Tab-separated table of C-alpha atoms in Angstrom:
chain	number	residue	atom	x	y	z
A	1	UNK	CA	-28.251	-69.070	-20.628
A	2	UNK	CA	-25.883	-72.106	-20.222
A	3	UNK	CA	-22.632	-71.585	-17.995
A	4	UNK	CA	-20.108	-73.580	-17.123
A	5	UNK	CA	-20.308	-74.848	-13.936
A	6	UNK	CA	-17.781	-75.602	-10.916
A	7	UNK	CA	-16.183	-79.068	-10.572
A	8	UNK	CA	-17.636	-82.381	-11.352
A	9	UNK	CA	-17.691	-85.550	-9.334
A	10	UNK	CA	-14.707	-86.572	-12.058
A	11	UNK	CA	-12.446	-84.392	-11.266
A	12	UNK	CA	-10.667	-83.388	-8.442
A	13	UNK	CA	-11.452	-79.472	-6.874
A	14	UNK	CA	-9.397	-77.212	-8.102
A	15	UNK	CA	-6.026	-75.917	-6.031
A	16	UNK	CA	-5.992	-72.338	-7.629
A	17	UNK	CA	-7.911	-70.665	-9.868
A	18	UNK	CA	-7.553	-67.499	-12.259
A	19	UNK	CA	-9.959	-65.165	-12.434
A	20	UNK	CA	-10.297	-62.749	-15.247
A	21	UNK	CA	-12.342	-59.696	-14.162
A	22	UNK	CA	-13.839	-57.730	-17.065
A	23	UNK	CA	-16.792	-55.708	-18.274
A	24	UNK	CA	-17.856	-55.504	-22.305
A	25	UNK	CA	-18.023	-56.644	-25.418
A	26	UNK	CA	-14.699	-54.940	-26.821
A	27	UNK	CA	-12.810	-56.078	-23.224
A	28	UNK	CA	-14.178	-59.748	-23.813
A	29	UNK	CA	-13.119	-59.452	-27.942
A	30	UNK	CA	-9.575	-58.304	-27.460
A	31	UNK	CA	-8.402	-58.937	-23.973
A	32	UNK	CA	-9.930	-61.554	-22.399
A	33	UNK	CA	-10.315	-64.145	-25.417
A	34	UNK	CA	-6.506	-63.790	-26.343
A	35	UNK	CA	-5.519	-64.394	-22.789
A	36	UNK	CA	-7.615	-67.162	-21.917
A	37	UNK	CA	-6.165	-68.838	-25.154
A	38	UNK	CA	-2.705	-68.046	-24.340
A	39	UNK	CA	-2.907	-69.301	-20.866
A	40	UNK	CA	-4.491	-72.727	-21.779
A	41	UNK	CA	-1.733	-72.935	-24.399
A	42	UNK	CA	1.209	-72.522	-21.571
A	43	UNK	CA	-0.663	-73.968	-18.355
A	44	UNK	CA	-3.215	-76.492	-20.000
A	45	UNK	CA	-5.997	-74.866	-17.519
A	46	UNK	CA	-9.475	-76.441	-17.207
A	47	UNK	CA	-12.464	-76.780	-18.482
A	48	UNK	CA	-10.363	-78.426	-21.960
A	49	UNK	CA	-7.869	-79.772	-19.451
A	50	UNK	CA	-10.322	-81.709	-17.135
A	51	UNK	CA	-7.384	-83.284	-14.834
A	52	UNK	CA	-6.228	-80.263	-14.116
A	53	UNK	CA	-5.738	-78.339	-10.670
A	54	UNK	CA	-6.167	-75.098	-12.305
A	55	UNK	CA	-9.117	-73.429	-13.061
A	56	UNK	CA	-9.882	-70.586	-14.719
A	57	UNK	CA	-12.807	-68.230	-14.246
A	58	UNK	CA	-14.509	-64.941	-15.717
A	59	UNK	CA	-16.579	-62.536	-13.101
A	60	UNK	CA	-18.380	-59.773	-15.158
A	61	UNK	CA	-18.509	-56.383	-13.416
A	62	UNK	CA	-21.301	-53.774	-13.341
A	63	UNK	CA	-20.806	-51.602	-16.067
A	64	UNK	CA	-23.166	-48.643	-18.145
A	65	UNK	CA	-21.340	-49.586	-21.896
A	66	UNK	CA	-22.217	-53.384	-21.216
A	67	UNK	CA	-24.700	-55.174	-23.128
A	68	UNK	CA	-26.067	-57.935	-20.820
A	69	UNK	CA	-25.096	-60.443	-23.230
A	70	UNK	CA	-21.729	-60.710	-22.123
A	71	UNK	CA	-21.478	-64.044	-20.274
A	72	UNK	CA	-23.650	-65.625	-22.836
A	73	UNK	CA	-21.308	-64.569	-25.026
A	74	UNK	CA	-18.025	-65.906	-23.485
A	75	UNK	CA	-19.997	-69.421	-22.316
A	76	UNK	CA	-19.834	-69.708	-25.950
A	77	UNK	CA	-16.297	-70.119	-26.099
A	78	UNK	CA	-15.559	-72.980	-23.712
A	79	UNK	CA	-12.686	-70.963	-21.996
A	80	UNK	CA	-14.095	-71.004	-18.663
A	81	UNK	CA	-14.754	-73.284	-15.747
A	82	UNK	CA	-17.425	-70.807	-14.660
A	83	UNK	CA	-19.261	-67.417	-15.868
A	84	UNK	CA	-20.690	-64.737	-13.224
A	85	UNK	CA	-22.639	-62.602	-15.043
A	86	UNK	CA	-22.638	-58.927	-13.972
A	87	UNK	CA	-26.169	-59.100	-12.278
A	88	UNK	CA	-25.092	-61.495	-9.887
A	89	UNK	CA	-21.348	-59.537	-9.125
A	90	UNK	CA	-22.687	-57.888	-5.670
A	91	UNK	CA	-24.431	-61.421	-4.677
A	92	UNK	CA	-20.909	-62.947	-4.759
A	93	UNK	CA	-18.868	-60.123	-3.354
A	94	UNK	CA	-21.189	-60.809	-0.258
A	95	UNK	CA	-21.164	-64.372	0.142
A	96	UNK	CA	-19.066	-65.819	-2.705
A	97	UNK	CA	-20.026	-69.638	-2.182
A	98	UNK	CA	-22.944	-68.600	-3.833
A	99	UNK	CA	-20.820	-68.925	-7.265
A	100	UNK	CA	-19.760	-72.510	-6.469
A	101	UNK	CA	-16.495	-73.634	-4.749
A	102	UNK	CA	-13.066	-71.506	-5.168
A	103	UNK	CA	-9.807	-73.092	-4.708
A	104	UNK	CA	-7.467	-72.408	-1.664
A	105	UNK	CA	-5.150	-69.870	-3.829
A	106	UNK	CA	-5.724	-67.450	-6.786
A	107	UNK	CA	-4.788	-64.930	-8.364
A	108	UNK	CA	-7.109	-62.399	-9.960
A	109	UNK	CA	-6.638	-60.235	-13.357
A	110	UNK	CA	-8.374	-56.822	-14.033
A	111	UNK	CA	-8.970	-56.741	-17.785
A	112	UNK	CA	-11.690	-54.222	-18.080
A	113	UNK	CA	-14.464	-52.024	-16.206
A	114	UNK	CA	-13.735	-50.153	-13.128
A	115	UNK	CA	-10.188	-51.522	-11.273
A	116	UNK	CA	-11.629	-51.031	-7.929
A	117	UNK	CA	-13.807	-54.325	-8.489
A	118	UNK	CA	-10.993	-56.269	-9.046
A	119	UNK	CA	-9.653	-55.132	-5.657
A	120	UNK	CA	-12.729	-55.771	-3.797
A	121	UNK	CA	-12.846	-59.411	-5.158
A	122	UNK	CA	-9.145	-60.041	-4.766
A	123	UNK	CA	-9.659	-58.993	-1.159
A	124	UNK	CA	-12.557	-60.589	-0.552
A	125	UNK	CA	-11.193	-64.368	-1.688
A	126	UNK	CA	-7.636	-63.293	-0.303
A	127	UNK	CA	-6.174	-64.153	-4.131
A	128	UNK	CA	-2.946	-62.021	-5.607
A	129	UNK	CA	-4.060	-59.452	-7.677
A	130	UNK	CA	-2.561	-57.995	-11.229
A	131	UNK	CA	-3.861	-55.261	-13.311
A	132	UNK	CA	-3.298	-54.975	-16.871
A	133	UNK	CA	-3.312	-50.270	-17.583
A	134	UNK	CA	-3.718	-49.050	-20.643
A	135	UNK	CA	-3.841	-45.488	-19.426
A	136	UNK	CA	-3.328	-45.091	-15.614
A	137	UNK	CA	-3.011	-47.957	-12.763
A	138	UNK	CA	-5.966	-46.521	-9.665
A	139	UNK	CA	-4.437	-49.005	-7.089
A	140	UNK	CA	-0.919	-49.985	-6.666
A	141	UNK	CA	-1.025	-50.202	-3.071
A	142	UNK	CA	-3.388	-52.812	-3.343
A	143	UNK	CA	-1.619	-54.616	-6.843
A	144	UNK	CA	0.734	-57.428	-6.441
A	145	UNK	CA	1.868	-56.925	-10.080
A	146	UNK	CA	1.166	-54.346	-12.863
A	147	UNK	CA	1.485	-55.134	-16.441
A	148	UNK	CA	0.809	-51.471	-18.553
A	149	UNK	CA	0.224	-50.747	-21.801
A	150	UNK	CA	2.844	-48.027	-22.213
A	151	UNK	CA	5.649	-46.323	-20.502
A	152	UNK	CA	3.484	-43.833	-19.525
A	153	UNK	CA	1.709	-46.115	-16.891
A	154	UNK	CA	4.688	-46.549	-15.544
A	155	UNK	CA	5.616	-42.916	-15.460
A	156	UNK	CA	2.706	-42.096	-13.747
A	157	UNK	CA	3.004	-44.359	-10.619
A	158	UNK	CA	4.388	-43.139	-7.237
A	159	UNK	CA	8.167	-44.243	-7.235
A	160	UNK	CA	7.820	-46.873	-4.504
A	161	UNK	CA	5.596	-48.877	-6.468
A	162	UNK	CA	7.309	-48.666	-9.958
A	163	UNK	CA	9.113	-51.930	-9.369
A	164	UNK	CA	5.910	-53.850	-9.277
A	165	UNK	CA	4.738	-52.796	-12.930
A	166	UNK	CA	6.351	-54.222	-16.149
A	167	UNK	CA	5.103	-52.726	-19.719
A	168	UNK	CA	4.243	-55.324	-21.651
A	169	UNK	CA	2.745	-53.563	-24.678
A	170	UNK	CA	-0.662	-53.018	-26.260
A	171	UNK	CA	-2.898	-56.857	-26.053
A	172	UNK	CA	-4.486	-55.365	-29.246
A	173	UNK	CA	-1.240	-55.201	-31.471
A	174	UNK	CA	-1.460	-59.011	-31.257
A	175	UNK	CA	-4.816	-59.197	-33.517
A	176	UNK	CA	-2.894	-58.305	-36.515
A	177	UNK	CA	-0.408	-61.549	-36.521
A	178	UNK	CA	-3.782	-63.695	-35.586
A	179	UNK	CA	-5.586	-61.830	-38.503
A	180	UNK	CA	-2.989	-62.891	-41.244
A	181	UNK	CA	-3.611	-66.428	-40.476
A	182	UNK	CA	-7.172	-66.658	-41.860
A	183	UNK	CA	-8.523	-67.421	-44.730
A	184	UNK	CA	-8.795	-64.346	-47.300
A	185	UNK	CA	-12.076	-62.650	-48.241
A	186	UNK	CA	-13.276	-63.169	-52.041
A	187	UNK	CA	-12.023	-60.964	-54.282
A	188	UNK	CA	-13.389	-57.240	-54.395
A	189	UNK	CA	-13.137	-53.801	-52.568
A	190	UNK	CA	-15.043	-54.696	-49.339
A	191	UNK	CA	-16.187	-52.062	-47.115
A	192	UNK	CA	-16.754	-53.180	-43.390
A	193	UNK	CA	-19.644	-51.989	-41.523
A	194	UNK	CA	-19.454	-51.480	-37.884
A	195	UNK	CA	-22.853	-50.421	-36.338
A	196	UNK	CA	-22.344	-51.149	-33.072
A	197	UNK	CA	-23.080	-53.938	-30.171
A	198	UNK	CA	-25.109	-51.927	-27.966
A	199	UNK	CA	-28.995	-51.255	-28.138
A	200	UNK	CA	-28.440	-47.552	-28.276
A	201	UNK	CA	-25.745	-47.276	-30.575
A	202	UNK	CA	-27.822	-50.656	-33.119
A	203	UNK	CA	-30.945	-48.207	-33.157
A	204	UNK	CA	-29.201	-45.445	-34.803
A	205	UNK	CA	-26.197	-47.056	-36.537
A	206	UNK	CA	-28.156	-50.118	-38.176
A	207	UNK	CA	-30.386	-47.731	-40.605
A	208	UNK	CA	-27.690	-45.173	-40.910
A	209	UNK	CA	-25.478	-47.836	-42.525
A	210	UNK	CA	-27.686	-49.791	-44.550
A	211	UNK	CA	-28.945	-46.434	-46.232
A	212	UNK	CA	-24.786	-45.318	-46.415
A	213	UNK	CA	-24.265	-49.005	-47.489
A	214	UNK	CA	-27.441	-48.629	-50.730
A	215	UNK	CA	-26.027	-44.964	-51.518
A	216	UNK	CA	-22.103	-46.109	-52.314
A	217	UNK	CA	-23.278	-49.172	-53.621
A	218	UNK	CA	-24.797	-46.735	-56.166
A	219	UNK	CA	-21.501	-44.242	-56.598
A	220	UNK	CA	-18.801	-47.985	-56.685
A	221	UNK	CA	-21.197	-50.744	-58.444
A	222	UNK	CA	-18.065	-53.456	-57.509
A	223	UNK	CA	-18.106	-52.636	-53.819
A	224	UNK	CA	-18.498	-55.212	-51.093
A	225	UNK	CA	-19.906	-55.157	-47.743
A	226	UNK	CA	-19.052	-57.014	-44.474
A	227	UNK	CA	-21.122	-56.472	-41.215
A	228	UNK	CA	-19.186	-58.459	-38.282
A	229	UNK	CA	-21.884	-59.204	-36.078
A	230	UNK	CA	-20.829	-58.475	-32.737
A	231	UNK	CA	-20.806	-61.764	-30.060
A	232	UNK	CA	-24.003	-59.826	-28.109
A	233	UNK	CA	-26.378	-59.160	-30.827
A	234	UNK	CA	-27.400	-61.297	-33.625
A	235	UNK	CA	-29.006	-61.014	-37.519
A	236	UNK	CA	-32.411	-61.360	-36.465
A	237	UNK	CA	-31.925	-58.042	-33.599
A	238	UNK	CA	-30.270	-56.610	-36.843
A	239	UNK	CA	-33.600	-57.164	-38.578
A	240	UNK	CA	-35.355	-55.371	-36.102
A	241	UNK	CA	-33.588	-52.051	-35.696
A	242	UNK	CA	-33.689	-52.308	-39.512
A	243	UNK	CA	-37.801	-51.981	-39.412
A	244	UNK	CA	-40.473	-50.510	-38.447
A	245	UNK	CA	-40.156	-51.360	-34.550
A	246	UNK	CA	-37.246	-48.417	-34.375
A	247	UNK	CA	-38.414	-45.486	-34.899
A	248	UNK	CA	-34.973	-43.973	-35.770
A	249	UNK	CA	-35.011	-46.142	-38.911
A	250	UNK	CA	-38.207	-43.932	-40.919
A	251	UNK	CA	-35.730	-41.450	-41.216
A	252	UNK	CA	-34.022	-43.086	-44.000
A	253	UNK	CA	-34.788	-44.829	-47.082
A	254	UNK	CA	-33.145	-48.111	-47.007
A	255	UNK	CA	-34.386	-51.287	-45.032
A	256	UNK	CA	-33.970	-54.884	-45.162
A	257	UNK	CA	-35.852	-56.984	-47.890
A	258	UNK	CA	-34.423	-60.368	-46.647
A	259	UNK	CA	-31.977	-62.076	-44.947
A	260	UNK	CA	-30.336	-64.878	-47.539
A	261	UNK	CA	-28.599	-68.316	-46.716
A	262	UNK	CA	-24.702	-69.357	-47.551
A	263	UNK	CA	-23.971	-70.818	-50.884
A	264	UNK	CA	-21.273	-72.138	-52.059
A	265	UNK	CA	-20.206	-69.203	-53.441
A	266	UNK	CA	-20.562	-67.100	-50.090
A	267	UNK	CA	-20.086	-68.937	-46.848
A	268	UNK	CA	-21.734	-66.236	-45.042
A	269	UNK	CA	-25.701	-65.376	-44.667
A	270	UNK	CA	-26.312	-61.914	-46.442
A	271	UNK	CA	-28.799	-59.018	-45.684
A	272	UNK	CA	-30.492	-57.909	-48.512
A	273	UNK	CA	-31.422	-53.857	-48.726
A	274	UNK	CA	-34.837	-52.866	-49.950
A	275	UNK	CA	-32.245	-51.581	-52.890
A	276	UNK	CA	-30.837	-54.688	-53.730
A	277	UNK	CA	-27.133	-54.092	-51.675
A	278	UNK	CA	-26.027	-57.634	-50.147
A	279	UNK	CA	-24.106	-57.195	-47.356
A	280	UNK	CA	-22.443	-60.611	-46.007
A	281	UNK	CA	-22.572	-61.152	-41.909
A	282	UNK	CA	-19.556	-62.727	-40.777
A	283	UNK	CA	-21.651	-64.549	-37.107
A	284	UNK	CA	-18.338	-66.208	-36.050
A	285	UNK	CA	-16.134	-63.420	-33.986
A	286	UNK	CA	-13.899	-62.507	-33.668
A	287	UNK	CA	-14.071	-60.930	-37.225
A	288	UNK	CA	-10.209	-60.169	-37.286
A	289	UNK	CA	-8.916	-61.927	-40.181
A	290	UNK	CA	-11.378	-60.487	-42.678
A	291	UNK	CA	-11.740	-57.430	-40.764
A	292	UNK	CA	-8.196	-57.190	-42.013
A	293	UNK	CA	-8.425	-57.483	-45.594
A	294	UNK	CA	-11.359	-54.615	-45.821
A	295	UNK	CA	-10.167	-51.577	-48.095
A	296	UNK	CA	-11.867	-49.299	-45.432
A	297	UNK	CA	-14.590	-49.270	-42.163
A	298	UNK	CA	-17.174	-47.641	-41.550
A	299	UNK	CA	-18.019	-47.415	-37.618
A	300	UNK	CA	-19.405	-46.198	-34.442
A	301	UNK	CA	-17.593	-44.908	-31.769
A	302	UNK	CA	-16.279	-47.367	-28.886
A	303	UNK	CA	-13.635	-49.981	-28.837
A	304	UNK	CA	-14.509	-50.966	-32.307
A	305	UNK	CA	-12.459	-48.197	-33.152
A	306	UNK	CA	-9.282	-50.239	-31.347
A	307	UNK	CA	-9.843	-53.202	-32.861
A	308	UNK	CA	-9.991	-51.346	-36.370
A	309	UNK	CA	-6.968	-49.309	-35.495
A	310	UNK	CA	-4.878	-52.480	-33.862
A	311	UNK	CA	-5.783	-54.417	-37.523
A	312	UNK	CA	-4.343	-51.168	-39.703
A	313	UNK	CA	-7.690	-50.779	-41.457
A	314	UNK	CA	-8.471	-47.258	-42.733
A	315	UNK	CA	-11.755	-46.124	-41.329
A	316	UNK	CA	-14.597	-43.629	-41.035
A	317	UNK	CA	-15.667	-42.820	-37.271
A	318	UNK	CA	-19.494	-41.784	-37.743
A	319	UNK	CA	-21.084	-40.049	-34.377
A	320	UNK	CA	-24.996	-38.699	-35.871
A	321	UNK	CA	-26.015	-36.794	-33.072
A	322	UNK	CA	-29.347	-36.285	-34.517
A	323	UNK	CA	-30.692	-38.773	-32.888
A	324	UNK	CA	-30.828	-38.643	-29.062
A	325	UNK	CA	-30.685	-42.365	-28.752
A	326	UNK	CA	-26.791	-41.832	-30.158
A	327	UNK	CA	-26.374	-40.034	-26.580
A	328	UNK	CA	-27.442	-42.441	-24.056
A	329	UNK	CA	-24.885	-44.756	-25.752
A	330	UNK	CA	-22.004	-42.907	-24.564
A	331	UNK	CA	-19.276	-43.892	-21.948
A	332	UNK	CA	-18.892	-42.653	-18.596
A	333	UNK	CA	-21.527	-39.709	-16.716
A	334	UNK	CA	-22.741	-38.367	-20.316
A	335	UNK	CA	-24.119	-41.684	-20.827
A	336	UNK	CA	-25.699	-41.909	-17.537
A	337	UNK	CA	-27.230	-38.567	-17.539
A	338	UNK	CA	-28.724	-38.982	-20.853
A	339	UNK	CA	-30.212	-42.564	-19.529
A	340	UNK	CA	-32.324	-40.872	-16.737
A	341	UNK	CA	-36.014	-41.200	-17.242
A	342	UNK	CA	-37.981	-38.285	-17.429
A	343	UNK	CA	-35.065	-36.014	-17.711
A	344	UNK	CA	-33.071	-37.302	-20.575
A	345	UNK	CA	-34.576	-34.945	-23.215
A	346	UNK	CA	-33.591	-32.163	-21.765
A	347	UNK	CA	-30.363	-33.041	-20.567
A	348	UNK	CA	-29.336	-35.079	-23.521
A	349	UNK	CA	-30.180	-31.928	-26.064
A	350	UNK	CA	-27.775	-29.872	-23.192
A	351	UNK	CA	-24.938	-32.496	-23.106
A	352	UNK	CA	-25.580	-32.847	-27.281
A	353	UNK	CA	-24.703	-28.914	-27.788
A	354	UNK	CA	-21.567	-29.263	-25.100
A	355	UNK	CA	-20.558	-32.614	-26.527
A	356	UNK	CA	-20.193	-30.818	-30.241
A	357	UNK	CA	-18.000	-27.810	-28.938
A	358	UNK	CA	-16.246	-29.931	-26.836
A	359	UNK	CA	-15.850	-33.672	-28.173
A	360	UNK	CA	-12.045	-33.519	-28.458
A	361	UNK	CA	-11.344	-36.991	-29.696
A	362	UNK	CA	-13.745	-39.717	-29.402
A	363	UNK	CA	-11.966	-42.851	-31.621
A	364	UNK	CA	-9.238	-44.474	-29.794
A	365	UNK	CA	-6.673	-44.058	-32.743
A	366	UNK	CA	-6.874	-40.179	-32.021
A	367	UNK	CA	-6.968	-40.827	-28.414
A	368	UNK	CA	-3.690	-42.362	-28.561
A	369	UNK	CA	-1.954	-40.276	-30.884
A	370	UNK	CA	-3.206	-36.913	-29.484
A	371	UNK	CA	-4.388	-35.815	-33.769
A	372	UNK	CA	-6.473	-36.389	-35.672
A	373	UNK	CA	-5.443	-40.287	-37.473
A	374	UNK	CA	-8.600	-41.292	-39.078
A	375	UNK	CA	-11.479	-38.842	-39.745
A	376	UNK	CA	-14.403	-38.282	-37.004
A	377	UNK	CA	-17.787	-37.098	-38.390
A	378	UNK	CA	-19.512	-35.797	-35.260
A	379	UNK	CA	-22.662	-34.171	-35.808
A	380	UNK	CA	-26.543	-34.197	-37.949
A	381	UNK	CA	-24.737	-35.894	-40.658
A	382	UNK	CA	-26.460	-37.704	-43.177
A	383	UNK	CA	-25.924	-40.875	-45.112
A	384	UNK	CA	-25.171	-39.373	-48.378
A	385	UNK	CA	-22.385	-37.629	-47.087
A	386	UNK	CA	-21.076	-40.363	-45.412
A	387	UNK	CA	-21.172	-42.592	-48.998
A	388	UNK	CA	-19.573	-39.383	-50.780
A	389	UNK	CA	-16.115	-39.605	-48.452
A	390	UNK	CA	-16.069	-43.250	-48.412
A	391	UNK	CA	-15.969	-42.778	-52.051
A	392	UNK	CA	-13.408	-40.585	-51.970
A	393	UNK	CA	-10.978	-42.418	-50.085
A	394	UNK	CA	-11.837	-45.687	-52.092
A	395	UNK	CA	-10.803	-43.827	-55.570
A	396	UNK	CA	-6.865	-42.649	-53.699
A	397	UNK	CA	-5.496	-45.667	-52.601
A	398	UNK	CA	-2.264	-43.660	-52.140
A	399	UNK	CA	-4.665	-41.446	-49.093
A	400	UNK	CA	-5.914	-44.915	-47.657
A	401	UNK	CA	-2.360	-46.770	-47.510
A	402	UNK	CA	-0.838	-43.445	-45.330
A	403	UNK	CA	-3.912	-43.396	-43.153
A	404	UNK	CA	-3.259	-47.285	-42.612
A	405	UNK	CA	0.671	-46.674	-42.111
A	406	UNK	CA	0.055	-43.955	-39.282
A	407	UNK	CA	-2.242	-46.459	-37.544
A	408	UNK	CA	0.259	-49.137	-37.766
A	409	UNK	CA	2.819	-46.843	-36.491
A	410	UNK	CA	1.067	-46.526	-33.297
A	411	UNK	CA	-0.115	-49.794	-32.893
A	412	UNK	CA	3.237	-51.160	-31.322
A	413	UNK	CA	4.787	-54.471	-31.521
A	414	UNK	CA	2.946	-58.223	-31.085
A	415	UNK	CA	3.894	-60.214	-28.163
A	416	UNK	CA	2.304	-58.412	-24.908
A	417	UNK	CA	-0.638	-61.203	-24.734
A	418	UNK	CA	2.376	-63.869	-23.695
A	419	UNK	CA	4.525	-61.056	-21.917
A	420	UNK	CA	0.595	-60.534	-19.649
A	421	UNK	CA	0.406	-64.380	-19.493
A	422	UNK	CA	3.872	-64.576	-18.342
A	423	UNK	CA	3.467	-61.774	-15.517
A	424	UNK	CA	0.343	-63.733	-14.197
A	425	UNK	CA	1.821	-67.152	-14.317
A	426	UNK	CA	4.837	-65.256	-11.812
A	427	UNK	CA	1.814	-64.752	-9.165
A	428	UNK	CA	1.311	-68.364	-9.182
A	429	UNK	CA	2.781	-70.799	-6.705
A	430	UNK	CA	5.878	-72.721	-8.647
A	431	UNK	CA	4.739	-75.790	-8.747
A	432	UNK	CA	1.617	-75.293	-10.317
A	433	UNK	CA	2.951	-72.651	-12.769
A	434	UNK	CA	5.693	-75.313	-13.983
């Protein structure tokens, strides 16, 4: 994997550096990619400003919903003057020079995974410290500035440390005004497809979807597909939890006959079912702007879910719990229990019968709103089924505009990826932030 590396001999070290702390693939998507863009916009940071006395970093923490593609991922980009990758996060809490030089002065930004990293590193390279919240701020003591999500952050905190947090607003209500600026999809009723970015949740969701995918194809003859391949997997992994290699994938009938080349009537590659369905990868994320356009998703749990919600596009949250490798993708201890070797049958058929009685909400548009916004389908469901709803919601566009109105309604307004850029730049010593 290529990173980007510390300061070259033609440019001077840097005086202060940023440092955006985060963990996975939906963090990296909707947090730390609008921020880093933001703040070269407003500070002109390096690497694209190589004169500059201001760098800006990414350290990737430990985390069990990460891929391990993550830094390869972001190097992509050409945001940052250098990458840690999570395997190497201990190593540089101990002895940090192993990650190259770090200027004098910093200040670091929690943007995903645990916030007690963040204040282990801030301490550690004596940097200021801000935490964006989306649901509760761990630290404050230890927080020069918090910038939350909602009022309820705020609410939360002890009073003496209320007037270090400002609410900015949702970073994910920005994607929508970024969205609109694209260029629009062809003209039809596209259906996105959203199988995942993990190896856990690829296994299962890959053949569930291309079956789904074959069998509405079959009920809507005009309907489109989109697959947004996520920034950690690619076509040819798609390809492979489509065959015979995952076992998961004998228990339905659809597969993958091909994989076809743009034209100039489709800029994008398409996979080709075993039934014919083409279904057009979009390999350039973020997908946002034709994300945006789709008539309705199809998806895993996970912060896919957000990023479908933050857009306004209707969708179907699919959790098939028939297949045990759908459990050691989960978040948190669940996911960690079901991982353990030896024991993860047993406990992962255990946490799949508590799981069902007790889900509560799993896609972060319910979450937020406390009901039920977009419909969860948790359980040994099948593809068929899946197709048959879809269908349903395609033929009442008056059902998929109000289920696209309540998640704009809780979505909030655009600006809080300048309002967190503005916070962070207030940590910074004036004459650099100037």
């Amino acid at each position: 994997m290529s990173e980007p590396r510390g300061p070259g001999p033609s440019r001077a070290p840097a005086r202060l550096s940023i440092v955006f702390v985060s963990n996975g693939p939906g963090e990296l998507a909707t947090w730390v990619r609008p921020l880093a863009e933001q703040l070269h916009r407003s500070l002109q940071l390096r690497p694209r400003a190589q004169q500059s006395l201001i760098s800006l970093r990414l350290v990737l923490v430990p985390c069990p919903n990460a891929t391990g593609q993550e830094a390869d991922a972001a190097s992509r980009w050409g945001q940052f003057d250098r990458i840690t990758p999570a395997r190497r996060f201990w190593r540089m809490l101990l002895n940090p020079r192993l990650e190259g030089p770090w200027a004098p002065q910093g200040v670091v930004v929690f943007l995903g995974g645990d916030q007690f990293w963040s204040v282990l590193l801030s301490a550690r390279l004596g940097y200021r410290h801000i935490t964006y919240a989306e649901w509760v701020a761990r630290w404050p003591r230890w927080n020069d500035r918090l910038a939350a999500m909602g009022p309820a952050v705020l609410e939360q905190l002890p009073q003496r440390f209320r007037s270090r947090c400002t609410v900015v607003g949702d970073l994910m209500a920005d994607l929508s005004s970024h969205a609109r600026a694209q260029a629009p999809l062809p003209d039809g009723e596209w259906v996105a497809l959203l199988p995942g970015s993990k190896a856990a949740k690829l296994a299962v969701g890959v053949p569930f979807l291309l079956d789904t995918a074959d069998r509405l194809a079959a009920r809507r003859p005009g309907c489109r597909f989109l697959l947004p391949v996520a920034p950690t997997t690619s076509a040819a992994a798609l390809e492979r939890f489509a065959g015979s290699t995952n076992p998961i994938a004998a228990a339905y009938t659809s597969g993958i006959a091909r994989l076809e080349p743009p034209t100039e009537r489709c800029p994008w590659r398409r996979l080709i079912t075993t039934a014919g369905t083409e279904i057009h990868l979009q390999e350039d994320p973020p997908a946002h702007g034709p994300l945006s356009q789709c008539a309705l998703a199809l998806t895993t749990v996970g912060a896919n879910t957000a990023e479908l919600g933050a857009l306004g596009v209707p969708m179907i949250v699919i959790v098939p719990t028939q297949h045990l490798g759908v459990m050691q993708a989960w978040d948190g201890w669940l996911g960690l229990l079901a991982r353990l070797p030896g024991l993860r049958w047993c406990i992962g058929a255990l946490l799949s019968a508590w799981r069902l009685r007790n889900h509560g909400f799993l896609a972060w548009p319910n979450i937020s709103a406390g009901r039920a916004v977009v419909p969860e389908r948790v359980g040994a469901i099948q593809p068929e089924a899946i197709a048959a709803e879809a269908d349903d919601w395609l033929a009442s566009p008056s059902r998929l505009q109000g289920q696209r109105d309540d998640l704009r309604s809780l979505r909030g307004q655009p600006g809080a990826v300048a309002a967190l850029a503005n916070e962070v730049r207030s940590l910074l010593p004036k004459a650099l932030a100037d």
